[in-house]
PDB file of C-alpha atoms in Angstrom:
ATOM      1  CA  UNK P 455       4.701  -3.432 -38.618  1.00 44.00           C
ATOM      2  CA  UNK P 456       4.132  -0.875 -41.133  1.00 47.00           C
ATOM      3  CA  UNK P 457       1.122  -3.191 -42.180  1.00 48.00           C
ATOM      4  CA  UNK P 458      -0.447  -2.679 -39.030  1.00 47.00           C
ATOM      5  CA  UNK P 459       0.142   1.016 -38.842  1.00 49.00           C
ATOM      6  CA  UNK P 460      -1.612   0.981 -41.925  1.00 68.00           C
ATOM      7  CA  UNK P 461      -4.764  -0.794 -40.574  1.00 84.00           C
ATOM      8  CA  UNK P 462      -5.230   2.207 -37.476  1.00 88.00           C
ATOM      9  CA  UNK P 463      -7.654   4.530 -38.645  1.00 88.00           C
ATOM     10  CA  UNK P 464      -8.495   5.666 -35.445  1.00 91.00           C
ATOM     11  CA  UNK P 465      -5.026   6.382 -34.926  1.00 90.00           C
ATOM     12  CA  UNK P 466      -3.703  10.128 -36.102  1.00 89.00           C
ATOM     13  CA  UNK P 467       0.074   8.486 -37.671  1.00 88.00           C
ATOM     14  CA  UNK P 468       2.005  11.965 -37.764  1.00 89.00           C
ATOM     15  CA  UNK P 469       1.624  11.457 -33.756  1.00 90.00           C
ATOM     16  CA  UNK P 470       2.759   8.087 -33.197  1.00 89.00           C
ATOM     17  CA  UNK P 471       5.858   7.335 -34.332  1.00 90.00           C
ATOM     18  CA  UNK P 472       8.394   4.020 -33.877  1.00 90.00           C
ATOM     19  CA  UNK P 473      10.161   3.932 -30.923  1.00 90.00           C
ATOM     20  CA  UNK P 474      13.402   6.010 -31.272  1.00 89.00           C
ATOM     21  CA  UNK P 475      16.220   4.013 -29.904  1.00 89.00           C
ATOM     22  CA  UNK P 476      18.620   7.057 -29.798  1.00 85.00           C
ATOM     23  CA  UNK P 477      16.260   8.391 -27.216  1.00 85.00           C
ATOM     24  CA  UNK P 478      15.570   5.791 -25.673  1.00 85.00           C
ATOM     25  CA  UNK P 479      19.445   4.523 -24.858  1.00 85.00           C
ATOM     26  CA  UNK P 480      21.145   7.758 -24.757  1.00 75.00           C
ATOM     27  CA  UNK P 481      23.929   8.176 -25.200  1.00 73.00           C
ATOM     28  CA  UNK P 482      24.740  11.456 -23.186  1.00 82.00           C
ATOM     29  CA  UNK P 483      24.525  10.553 -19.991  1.00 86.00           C
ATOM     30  CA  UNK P 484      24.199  12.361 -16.577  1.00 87.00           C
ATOM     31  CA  UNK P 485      27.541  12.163 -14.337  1.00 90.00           C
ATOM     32  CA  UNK P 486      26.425  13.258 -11.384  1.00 95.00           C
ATOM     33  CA  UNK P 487      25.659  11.495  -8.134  1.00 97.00           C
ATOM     34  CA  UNK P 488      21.645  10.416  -8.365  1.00 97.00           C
ATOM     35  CA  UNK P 489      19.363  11.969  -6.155  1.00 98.00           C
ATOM     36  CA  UNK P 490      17.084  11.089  -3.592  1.00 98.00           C
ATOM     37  CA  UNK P 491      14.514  12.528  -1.195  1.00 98.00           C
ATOM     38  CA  UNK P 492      12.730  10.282   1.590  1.00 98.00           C
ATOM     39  CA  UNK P 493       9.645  10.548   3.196  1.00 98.00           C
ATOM     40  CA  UNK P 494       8.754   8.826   6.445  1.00 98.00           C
ATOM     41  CA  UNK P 495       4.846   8.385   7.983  1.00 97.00           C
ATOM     42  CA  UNK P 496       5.183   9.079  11.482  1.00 97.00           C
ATOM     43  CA  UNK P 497       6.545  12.165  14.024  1.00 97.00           C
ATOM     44  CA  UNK P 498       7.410   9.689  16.866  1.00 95.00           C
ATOM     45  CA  UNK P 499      10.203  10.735  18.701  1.00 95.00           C
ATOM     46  CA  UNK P 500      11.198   6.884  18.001  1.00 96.00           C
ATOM     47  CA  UNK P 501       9.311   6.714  14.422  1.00 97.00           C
ATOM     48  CA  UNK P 502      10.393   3.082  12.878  1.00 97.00           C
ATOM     49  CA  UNK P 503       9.258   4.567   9.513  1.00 97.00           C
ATOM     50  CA  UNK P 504      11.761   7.188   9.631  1.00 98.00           C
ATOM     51  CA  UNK P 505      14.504   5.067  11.236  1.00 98.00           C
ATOM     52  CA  UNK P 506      14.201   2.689   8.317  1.00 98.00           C
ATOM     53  CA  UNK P 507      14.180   5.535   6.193  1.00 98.00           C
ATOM     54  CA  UNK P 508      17.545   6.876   7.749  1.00 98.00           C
ATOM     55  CA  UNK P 509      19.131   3.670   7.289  1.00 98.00           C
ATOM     56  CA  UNK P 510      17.892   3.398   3.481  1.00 98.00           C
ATOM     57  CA  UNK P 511      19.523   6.826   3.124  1.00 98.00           C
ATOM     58  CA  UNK P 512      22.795   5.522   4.558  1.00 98.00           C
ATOM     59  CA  UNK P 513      22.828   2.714   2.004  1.00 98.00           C
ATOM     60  CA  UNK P 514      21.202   4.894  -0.802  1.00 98.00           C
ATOM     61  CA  UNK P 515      24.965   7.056  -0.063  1.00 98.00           C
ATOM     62  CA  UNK P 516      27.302   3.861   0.159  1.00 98.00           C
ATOM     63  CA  UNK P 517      26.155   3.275  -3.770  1.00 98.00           C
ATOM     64  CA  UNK P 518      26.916   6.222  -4.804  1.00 97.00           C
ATOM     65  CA  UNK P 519      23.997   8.330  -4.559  1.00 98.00           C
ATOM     66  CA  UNK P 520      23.125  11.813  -2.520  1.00 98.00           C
ATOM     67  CA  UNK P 521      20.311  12.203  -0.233  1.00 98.00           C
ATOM     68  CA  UNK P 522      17.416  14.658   1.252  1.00 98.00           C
ATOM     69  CA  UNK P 523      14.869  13.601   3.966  1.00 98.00           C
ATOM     70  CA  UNK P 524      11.573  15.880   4.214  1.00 98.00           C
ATOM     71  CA  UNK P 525      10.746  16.318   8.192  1.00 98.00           C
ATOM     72  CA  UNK P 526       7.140  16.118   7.762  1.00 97.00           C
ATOM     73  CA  UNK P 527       6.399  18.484  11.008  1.00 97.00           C
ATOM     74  CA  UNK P 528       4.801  21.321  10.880  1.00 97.00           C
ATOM     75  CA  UNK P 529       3.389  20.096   7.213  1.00 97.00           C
ATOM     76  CA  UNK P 530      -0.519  21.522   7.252  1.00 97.00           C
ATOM     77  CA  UNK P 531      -3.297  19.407   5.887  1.00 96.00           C
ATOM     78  CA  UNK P 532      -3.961  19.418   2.471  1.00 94.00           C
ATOM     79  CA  UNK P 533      -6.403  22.457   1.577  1.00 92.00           C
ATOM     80  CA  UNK P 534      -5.860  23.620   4.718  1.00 95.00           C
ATOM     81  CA  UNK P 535      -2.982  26.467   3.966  1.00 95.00           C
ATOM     82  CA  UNK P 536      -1.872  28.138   1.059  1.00 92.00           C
ATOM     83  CA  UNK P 537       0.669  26.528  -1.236  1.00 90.00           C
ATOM     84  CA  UNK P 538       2.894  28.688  -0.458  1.00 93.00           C
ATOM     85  CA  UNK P 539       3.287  27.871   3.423  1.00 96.00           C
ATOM     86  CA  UNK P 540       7.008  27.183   4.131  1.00 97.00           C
ATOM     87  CA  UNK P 541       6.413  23.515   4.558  1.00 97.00           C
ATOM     88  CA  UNK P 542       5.120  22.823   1.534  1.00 96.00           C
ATOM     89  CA  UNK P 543       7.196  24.942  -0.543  1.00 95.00           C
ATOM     90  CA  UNK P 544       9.710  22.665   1.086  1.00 97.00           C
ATOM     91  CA  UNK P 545       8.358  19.387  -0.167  1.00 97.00           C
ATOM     92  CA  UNK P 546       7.429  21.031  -3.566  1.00 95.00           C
ATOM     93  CA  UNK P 547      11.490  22.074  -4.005  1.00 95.00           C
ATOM     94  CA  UNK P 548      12.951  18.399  -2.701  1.00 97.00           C
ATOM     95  CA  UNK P 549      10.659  16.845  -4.627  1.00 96.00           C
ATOM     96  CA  UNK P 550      11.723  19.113  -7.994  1.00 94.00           C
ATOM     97  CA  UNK P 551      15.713  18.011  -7.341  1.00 96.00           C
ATOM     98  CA  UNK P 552      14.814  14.378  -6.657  1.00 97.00           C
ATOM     99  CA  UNK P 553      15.211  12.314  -9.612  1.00 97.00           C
ATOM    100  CA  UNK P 554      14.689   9.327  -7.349  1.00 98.00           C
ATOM    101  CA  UNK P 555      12.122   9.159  -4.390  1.00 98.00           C
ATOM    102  CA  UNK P 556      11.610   6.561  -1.034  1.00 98.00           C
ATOM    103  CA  UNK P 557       8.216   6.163   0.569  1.00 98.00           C
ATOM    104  CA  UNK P 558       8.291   4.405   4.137  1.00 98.00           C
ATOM    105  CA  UNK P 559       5.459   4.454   6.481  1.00 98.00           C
ATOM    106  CA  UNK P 560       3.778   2.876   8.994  1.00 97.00           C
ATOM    107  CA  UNK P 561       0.460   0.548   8.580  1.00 96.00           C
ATOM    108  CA  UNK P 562      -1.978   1.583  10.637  1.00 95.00           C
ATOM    109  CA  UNK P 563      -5.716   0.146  10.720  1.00 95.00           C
ATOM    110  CA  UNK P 564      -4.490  -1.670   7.733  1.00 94.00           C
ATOM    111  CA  UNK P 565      -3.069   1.365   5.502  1.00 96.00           C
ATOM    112  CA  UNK P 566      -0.703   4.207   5.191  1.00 97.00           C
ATOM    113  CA  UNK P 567      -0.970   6.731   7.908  1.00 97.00           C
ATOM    114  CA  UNK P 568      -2.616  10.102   7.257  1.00 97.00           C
ATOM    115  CA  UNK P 569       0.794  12.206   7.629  1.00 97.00           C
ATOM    116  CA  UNK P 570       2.122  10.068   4.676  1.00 98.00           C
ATOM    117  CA  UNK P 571      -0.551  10.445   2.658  1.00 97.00           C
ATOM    118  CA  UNK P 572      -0.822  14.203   3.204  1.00 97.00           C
ATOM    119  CA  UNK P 573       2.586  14.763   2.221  1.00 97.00           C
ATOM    120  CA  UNK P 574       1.975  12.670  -0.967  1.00 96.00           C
ATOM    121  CA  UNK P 575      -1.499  14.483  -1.191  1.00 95.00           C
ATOM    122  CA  UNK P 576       0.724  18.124  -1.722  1.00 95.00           C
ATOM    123  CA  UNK P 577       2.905  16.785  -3.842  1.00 92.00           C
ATOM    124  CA  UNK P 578       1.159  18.867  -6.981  1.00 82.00           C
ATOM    125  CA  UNK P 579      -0.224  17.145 -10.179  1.00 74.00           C
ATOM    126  CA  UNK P 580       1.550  19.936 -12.428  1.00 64.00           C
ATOM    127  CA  UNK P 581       3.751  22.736 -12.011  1.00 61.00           C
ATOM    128  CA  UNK P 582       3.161  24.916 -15.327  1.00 54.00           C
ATOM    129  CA  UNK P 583       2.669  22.019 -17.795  1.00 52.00           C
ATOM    130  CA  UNK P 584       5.038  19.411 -16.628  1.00 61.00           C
ATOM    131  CA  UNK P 585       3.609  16.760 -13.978  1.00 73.00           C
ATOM    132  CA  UNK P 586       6.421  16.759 -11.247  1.00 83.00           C
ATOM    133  CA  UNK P 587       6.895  13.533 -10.402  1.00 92.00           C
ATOM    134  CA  UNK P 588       6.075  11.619 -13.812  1.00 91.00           C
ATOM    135  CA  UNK P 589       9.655   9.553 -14.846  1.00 93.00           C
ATOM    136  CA  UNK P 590      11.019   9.375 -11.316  1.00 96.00           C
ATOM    137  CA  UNK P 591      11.800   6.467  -9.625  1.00 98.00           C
ATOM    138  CA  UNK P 592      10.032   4.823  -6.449  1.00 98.00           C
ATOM    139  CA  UNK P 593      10.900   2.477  -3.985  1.00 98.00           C
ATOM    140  CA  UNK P 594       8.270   1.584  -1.319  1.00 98.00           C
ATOM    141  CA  UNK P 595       8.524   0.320   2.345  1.00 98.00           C
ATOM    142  CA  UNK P 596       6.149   0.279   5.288  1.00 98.00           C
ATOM    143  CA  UNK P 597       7.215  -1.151   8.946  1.00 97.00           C
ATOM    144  CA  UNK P 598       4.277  -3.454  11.434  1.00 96.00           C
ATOM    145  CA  UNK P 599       3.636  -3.377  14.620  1.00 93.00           C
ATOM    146  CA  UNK P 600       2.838  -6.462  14.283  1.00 93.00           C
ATOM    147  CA  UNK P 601       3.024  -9.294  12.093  1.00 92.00           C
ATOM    148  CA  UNK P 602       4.504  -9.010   8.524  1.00 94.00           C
ATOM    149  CA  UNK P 603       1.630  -7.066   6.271  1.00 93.00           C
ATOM    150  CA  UNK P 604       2.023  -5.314   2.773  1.00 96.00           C
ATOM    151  CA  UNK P 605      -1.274  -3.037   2.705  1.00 96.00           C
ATOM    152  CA  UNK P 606       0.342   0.079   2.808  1.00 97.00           C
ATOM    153  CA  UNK P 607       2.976  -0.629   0.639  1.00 97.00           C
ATOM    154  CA  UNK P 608       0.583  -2.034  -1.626  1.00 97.00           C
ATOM    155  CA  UNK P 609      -1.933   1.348  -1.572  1.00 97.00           C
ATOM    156  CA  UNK P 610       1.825   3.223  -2.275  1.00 97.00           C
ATOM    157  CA  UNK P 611       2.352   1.400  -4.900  1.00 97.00           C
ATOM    158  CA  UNK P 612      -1.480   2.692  -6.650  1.00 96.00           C
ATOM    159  CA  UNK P 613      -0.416   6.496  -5.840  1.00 96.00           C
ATOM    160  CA  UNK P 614       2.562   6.076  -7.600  1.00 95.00           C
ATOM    161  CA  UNK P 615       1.111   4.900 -10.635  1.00 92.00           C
ATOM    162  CA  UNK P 616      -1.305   7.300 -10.499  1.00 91.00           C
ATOM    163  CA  UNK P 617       1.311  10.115 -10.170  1.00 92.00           C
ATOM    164  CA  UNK P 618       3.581   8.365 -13.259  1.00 92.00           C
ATOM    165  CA  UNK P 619       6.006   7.195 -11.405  1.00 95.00           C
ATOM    166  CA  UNK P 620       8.104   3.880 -12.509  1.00 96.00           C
ATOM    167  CA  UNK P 621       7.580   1.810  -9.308  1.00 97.00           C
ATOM    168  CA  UNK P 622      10.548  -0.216  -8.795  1.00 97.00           C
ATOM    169  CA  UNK P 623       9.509  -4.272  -8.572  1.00 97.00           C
ATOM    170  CA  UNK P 624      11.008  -4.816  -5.019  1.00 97.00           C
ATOM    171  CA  UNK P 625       9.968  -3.551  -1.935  1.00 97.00           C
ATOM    172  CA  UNK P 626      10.174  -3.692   1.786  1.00 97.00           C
ATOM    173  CA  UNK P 627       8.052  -4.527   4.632  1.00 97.00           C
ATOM    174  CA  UNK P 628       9.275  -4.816   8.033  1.00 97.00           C
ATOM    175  CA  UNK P 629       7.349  -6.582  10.457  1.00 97.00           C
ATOM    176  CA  UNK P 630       7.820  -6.409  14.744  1.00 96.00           C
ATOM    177  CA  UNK P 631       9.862  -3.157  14.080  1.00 96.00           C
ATOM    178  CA  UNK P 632      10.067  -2.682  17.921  1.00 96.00           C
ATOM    179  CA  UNK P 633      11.941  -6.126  17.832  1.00 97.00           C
ATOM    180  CA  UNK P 634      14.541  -4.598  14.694  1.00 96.00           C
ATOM    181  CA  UNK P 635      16.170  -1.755  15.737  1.00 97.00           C
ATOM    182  CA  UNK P 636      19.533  -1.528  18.777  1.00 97.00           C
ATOM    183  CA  UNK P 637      19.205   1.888  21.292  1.00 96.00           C
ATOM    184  CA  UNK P 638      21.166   3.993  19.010  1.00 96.00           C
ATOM    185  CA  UNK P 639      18.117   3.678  16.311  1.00 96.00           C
ATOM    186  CA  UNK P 640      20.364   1.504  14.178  1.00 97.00           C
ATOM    187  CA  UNK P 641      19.044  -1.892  12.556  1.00 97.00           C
ATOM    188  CA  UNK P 642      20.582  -5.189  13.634  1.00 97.00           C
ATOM    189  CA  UNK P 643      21.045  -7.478  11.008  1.00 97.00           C
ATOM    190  CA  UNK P 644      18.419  -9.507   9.729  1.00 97.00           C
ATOM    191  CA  UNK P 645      16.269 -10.782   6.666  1.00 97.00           C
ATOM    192  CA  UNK P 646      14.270  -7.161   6.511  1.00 97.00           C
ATOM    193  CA  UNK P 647      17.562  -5.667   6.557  1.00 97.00           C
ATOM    194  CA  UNK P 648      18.907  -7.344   3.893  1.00 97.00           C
ATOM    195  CA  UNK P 649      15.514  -6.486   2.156  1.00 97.00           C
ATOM    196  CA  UNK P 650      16.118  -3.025   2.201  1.00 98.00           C
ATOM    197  CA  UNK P 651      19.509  -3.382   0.837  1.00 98.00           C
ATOM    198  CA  UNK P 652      17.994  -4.853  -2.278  1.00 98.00           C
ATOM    199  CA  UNK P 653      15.368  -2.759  -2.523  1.00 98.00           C
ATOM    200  CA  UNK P 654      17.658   0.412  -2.493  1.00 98.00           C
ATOM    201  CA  UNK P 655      20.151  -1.403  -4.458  1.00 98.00           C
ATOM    202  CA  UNK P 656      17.511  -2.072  -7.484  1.00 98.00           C
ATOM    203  CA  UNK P 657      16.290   1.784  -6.710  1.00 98.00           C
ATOM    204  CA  UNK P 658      20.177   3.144  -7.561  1.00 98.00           C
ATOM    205  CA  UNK P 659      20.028   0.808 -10.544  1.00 97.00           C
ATOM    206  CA  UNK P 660      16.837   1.784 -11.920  1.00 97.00           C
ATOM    207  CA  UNK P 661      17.016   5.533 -11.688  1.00 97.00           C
ATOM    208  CA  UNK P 662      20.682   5.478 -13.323  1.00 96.00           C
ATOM    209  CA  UNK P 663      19.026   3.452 -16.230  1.00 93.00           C
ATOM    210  CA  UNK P 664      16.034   5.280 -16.776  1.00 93.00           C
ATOM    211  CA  UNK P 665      16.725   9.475 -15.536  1.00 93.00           C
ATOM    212  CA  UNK P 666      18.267  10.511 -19.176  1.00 91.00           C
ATOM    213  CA  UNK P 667      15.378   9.026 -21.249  1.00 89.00           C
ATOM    214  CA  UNK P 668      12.491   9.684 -18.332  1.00 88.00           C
ATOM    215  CA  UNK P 669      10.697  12.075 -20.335  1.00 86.00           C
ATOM    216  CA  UNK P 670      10.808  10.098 -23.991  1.00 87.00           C
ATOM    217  CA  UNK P 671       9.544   7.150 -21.417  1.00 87.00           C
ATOM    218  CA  UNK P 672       6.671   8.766 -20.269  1.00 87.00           C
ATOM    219  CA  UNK P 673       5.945  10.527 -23.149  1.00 87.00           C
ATOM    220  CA  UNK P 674       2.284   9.357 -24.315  1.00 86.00           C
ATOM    221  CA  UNK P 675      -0.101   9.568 -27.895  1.00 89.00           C
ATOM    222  CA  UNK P 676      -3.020  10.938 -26.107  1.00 87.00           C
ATOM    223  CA  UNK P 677      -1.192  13.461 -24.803  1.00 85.00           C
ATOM    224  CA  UNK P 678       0.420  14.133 -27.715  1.00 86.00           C
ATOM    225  CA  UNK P 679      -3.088  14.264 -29.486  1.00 87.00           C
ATOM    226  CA  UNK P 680      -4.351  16.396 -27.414  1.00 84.00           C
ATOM    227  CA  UNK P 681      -1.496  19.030 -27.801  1.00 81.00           C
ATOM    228  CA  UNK P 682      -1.944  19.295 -31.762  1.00 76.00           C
ATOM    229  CA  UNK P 683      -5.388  19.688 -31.508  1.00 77.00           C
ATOM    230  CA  UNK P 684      -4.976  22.310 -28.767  1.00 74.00           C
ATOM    231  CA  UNK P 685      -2.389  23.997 -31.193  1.00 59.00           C
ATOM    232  CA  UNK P 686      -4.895  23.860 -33.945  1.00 65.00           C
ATOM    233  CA  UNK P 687      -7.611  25.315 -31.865  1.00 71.00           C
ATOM    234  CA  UNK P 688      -4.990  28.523 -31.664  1.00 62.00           C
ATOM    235  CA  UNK P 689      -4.087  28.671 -34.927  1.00 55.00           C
ATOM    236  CA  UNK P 690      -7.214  28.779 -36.195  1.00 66.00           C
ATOM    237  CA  UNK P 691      -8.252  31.656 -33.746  1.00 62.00           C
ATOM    238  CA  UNK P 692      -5.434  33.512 -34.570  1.00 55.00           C
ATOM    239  CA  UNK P 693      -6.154  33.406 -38.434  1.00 53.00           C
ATOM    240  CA  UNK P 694      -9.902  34.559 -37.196  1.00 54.00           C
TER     241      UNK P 694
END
């Protein structure tokens, strides 16, 4: 390996160093219960997305795990009120204490509705210098009117790579919700219940394995790059 190091000249070596183990399996770990907030796509008085949603919750706290759902009402578009509006100042805090975070929404004319997407859409790309969402864990589900479809989970699954988020491999899609839920808003047993049991199972798993060394894992040589040469920049206008 050190061969190959050797043969990078376009690579800056004092900035990319072998991967540290000790930070990578920590030994320090967290001990208390992992967190999660859930988001829902619809404000139907009977919303499947959020129904599915309540029920991942409930399994989320069987394994151990404590929970926050955002109501999305009253949430203003995006650009359309100051950051500071109550709503999202909301989002902006639950999405701070989450280490862990659960996307369900409806497909409608074959994506994500616009009321999940705006809440992801004010979820900001940096607060001071740290990108709030990069390291956390996401599960994705979406629920059909119809028959079984994975657009929407699928366009989820871009935003949360684009927002640095580790994207658990499982997901959920529910199709006929009508057809999967008793009067109380419970779900009856079936395959897509089971589904969501895996899916929140794997989500538990995955955020207890990866919130201690989140950072080191998202931690990246371009970035890096560009932070020494911003700190030369300074130091060299200082010594002006």
């Amino acid at each position: 390996m050190s061969e190959a190091r050797i043969d990078l000249p376009n690579i800056d070596a004092t900035l990319f160093p072998q991967p540290d183990l000790e930070r990578l399996f920590s030994l320090v770990r967290a001990i208390h219960a992992p967190r999660f907030l859930l988001l829902y796509g619809s404000l139907r008085e009977r919303s499947y997305s959020r129904l599915v949603a309540e029920e991942a919750a409930r399994i989320l706290r069987a394994l151990g795990g404590e929970t926050r759902m955002f109501n999305p009402s009253g949430l203003p578009l995006v650009d359309d009120a100051p950051s500071d509006h109550p709503k999202v100042r909301e989002l902006h805090e639950l999405v701070q204490w989450a280490e862990g975070i659960v996307w369900s929404s409806p497909e409608r004319h074959g994506a994500m509705t616009g009321l999940m997407k705006t809440q992801i859409d004010w979820i900001p790309l940096s607060v001071g210098a740290v990108r709030p969402t990069q390291g956390k864990t996401l599960a994705v589900m979406q629920v059909c009117g119809g028959s079984q479809s994975f657009n929407a989970v699928n366009q989820m699954r871009l935003l949360g790579r684009w927002m640095r988020m580790l994207t658990i491999p499982n997901q959920s899609s529910v199709a006929k919700a009508y057809q999967e839920f008793d009067d109380a808003g419970r779900m009856k047993p079936s395959p897509y219940y089971d589904r969501i049991v895996d899916v929140m199972e794997e989500l538990v798993k995955f955020t207890l394995l990866t919130r201690e060394s989140a950072p080191y894992l998202v931690d990246r040589y371009s970035e890096r790059k560009e932070s020494a040469e911003a700190l030369a920049r300074r130091m060299q206008q200082g010594a002006i």
